[in-house]
CSV table of C-alpha atoms in Angstrom, one decimal:
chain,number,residue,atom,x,y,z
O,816,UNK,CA,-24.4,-17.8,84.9
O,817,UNK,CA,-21.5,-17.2,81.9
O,818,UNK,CA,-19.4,-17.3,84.7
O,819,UNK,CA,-20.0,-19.6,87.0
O,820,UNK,CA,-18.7,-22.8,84.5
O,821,UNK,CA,-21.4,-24.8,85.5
O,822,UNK,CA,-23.9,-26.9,83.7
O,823,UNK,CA,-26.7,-25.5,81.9
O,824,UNK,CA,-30.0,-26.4,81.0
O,825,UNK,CA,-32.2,-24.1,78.7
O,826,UNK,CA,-35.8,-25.1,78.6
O,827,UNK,CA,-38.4,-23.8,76.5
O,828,UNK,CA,-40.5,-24.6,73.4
O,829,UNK,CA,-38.8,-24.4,69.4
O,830,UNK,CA,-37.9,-21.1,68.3
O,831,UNK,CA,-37.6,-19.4,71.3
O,832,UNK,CA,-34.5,-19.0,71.3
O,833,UNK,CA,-32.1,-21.9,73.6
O,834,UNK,CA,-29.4,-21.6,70.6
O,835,UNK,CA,-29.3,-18.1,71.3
O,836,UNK,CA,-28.9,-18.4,74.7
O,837,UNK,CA,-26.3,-21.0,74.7
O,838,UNK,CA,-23.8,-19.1,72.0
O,839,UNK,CA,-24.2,-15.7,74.5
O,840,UNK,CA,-23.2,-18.0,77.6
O,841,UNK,CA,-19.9,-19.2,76.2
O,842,UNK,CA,-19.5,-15.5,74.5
O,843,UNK,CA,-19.3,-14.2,77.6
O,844,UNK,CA,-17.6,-16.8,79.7
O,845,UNK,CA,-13.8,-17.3,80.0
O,846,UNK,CA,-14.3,-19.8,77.8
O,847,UNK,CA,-14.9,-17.4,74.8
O,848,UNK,CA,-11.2,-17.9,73.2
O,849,UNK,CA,-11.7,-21.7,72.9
O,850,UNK,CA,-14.3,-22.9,70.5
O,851,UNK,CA,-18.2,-23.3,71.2
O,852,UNK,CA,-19.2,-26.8,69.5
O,853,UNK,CA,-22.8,-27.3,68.6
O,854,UNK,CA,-24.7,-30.5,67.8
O,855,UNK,CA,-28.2,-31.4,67.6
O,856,UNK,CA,-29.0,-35.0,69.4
O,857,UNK,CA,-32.4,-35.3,67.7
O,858,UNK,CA,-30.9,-34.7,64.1
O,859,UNK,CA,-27.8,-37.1,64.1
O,860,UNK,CA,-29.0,-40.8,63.8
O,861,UNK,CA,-29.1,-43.1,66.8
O,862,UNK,CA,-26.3,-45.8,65.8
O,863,UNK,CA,-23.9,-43.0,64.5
O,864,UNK,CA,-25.4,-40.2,67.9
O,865,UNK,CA,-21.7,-41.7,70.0
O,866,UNK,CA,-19.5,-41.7,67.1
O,867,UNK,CA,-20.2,-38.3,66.4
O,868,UNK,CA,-20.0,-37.4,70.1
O,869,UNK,CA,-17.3,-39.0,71.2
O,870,UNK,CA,-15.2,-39.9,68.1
O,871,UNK,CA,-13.7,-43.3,66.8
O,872,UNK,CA,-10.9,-45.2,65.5
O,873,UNK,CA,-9.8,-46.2,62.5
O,874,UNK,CA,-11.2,-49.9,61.7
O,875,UNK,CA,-13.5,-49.1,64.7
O,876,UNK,CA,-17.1,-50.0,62.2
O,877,UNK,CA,-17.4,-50.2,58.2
O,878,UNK,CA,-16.4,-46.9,56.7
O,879,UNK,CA,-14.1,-45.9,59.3
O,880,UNK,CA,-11.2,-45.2,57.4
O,881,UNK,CA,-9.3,-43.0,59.6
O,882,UNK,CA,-9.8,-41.9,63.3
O,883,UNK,CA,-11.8,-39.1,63.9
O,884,UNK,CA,-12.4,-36.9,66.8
O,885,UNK,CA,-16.1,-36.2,68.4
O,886,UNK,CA,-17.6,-33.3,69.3
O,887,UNK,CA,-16.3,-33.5,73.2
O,888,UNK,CA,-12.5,-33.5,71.9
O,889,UNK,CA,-13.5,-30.7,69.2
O,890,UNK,CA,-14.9,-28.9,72.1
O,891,UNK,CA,-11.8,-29.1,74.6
O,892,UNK,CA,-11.5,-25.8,76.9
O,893,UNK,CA,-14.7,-24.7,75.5
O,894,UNK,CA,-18.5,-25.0,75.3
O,895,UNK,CA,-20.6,-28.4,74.1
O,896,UNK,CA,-23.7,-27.2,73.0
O,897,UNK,CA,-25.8,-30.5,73.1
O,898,UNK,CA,-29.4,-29.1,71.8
O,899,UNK,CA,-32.5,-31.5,72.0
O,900,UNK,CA,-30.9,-33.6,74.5
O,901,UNK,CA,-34.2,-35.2,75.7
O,902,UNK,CA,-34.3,-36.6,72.7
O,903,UNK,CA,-31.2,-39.5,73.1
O,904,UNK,CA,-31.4,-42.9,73.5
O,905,UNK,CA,-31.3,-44.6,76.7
O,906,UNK,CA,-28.0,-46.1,75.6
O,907,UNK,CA,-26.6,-43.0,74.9
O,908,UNK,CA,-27.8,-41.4,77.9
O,909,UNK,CA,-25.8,-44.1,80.2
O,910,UNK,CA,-22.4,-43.1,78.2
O,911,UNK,CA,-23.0,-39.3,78.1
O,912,UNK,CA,-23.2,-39.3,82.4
O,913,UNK,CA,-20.2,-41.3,82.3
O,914,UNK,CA,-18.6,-38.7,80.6
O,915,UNK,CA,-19.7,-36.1,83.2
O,916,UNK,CA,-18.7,-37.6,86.0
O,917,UNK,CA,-15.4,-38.9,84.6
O,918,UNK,CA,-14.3,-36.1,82.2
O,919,UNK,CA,-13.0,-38.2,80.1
O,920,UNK,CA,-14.1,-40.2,76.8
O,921,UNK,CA,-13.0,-43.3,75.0
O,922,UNK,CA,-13.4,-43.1,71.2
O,923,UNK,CA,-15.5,-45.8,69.8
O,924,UNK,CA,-12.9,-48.9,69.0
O,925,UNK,CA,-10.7,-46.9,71.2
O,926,UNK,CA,-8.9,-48.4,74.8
O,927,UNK,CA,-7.5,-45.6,76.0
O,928,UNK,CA,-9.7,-43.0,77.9
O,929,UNK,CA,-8.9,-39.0,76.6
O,930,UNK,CA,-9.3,-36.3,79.2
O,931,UNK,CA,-11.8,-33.1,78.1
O,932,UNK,CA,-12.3,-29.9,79.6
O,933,UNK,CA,-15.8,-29.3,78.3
O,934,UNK,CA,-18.8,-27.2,79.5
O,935,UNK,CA,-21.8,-28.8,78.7
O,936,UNK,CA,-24.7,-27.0,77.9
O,937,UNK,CA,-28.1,-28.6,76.9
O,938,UNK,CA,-31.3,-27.7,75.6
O,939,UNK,CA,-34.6,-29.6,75.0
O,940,UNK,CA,-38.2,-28.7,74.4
O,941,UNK,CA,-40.1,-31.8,75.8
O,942,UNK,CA,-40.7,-31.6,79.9
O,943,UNK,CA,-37.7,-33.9,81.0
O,944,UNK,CA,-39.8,-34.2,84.5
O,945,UNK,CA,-42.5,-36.3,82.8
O,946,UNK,CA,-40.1,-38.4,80.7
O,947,UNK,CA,-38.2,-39.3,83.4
O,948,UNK,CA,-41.3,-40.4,85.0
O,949,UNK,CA,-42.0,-42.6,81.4
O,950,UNK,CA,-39.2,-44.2,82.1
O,951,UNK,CA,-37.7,-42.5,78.5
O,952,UNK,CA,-35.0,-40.2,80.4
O,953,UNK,CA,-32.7,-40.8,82.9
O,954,UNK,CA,-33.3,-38.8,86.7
O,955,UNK,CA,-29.0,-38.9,87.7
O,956,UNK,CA,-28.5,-37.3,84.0
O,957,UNK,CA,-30.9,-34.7,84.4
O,958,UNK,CA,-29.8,-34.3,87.8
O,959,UNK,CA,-26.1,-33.5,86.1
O,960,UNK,CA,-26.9,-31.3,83.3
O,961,UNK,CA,-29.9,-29.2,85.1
O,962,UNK,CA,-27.2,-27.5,87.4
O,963,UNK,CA,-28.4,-24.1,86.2
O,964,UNK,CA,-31.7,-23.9,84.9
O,965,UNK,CA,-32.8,-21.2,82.4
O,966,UNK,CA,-36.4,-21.4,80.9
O,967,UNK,CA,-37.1,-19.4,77.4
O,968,UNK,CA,-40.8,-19.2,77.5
O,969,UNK,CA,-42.7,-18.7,74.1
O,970,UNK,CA,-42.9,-15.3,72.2
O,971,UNK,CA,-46.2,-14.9,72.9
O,972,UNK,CA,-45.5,-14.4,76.8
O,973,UNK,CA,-43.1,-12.0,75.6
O,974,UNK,CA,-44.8,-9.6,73.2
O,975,UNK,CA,-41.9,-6.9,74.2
O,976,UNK,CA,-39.4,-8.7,72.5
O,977,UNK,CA,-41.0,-8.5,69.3
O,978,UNK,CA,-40.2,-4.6,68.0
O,979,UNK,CA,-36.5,-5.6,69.4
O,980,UNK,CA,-36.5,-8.8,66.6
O,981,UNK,CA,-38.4,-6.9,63.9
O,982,UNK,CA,-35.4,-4.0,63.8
O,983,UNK,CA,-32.7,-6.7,64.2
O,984,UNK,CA,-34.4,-8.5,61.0
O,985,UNK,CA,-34.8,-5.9,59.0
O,986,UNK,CA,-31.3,-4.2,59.7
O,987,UNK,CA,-30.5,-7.5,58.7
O,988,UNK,CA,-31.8,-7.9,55.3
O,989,UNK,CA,-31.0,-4.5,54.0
O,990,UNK,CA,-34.1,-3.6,52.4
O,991,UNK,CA,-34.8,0.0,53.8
O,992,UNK,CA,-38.5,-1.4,54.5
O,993,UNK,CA,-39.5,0.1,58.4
O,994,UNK,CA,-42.1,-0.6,60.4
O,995,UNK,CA,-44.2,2.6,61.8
O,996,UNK,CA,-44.8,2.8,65.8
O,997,UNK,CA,-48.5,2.1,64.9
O,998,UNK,CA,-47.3,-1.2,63.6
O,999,UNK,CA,-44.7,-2.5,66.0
O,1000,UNK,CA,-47.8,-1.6,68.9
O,1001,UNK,CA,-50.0,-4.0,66.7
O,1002,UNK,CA,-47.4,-6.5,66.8
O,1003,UNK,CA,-47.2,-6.6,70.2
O,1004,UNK,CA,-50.4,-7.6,70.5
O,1005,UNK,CA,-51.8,-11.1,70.4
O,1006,UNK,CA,-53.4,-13.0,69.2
O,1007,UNK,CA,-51.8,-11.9,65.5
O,1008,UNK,CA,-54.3,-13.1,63.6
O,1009,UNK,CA,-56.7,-10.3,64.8
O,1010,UNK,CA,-54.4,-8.0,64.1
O,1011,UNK,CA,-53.5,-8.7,60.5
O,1012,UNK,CA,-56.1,-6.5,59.2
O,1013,UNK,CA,-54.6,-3.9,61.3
O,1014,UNK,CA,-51.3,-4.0,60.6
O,1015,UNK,CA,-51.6,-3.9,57.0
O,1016,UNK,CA,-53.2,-0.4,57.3
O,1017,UNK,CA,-49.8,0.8,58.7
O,1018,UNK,CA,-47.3,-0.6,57.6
């Protein structure tokens, strides 16, 4: 999937790891030299979501001062990471596929289109099947960012994982605490909450 260059989009609830996924696709793609450009659609606010995508020009709205790049140009020859993306505006939706099927984007204020060699990767974690069928997502957008499809199902469908994250963690922090086998096997096991007790008798 890293290389193949197509469109990607990672599925799956918070926290289970989409980010993850997206920074290992462009890490191992040939696309690793150039940069990988991350933004979160549901954290930037609606009337600044295209300025911030696509750039603007100077004069273009109050406090513009100077033209600015968006996040497509920043990502040029690389990866756009475009994380919560079910959660954009219809507005915004309409100018993002235009940007997919054109490669190109015009900077707010701007005339001139800007060519972009961009693979877009998106991620969301509200069922874009039943928004589309609200009416709150657009069917030909999904239809060009769901090329490849990768699901991240919840930790608790993937219990295995868990000893994995708990070494990474704590070779992370530095704090020479370990975790016996007895209690990586009890945290592999869910529900947790039935296992507290346990756990705390060997750790």
């Amino acid at each position: 999937v890293a290389d193949s260059g197509a469109s990607v989009l990672i599925t799956g609830p918070s926290g289970s790891g989409k980010d993850v996924v997206a920074r290992l696709l462009h890490q191992k793609s040939r696309r690793a030299p150039r940069p990988f450009v991350a933004m979160n659609c549901a954290a930037v606010p609606a009337d600044l979501l295209e300025s911030e995508m696509f750039g603007h020009e100077q004069g273009a709205f109050t406090g513009a001062i100077k033209a600015r790049a968006g996040r497509f140009e920043a990502a040029h020859g690389g990866t756009l990471f475009l994380d919560e993306v079910g959660d954009m505006a219809a507005a915004m939706q309409a100018k993002l596929l235009r940007v997919l099927e054109t490669r190109e984007v015009e900077r707010v204020g701007g005339m001139l289109p800007i060519p972009v060699d961009v693979r877009v990767i998106a991620a969301t974690s509200i069922d874009l099947a039943a928004a589309i069928a609200d009416g709150r997502f657009r069917a030909d957008l999904l239809y060009r960012l769901d090329v490849i499809h990768i699901c991240m199902p919840p930790l608790a469908q993937r219990p295995g994982d868990v000893p994995l994250l708990v070494e990474h963690f704590l070779a992370e922090s530095n704090s020479g605490v370990r975790f016996t086998a007895s209690a990586l096997d009890a945290l592999c096991r869910w529900p947790w909450p039935g296992n507290v007790r346990e756990l705390r008798n060997v750790v």
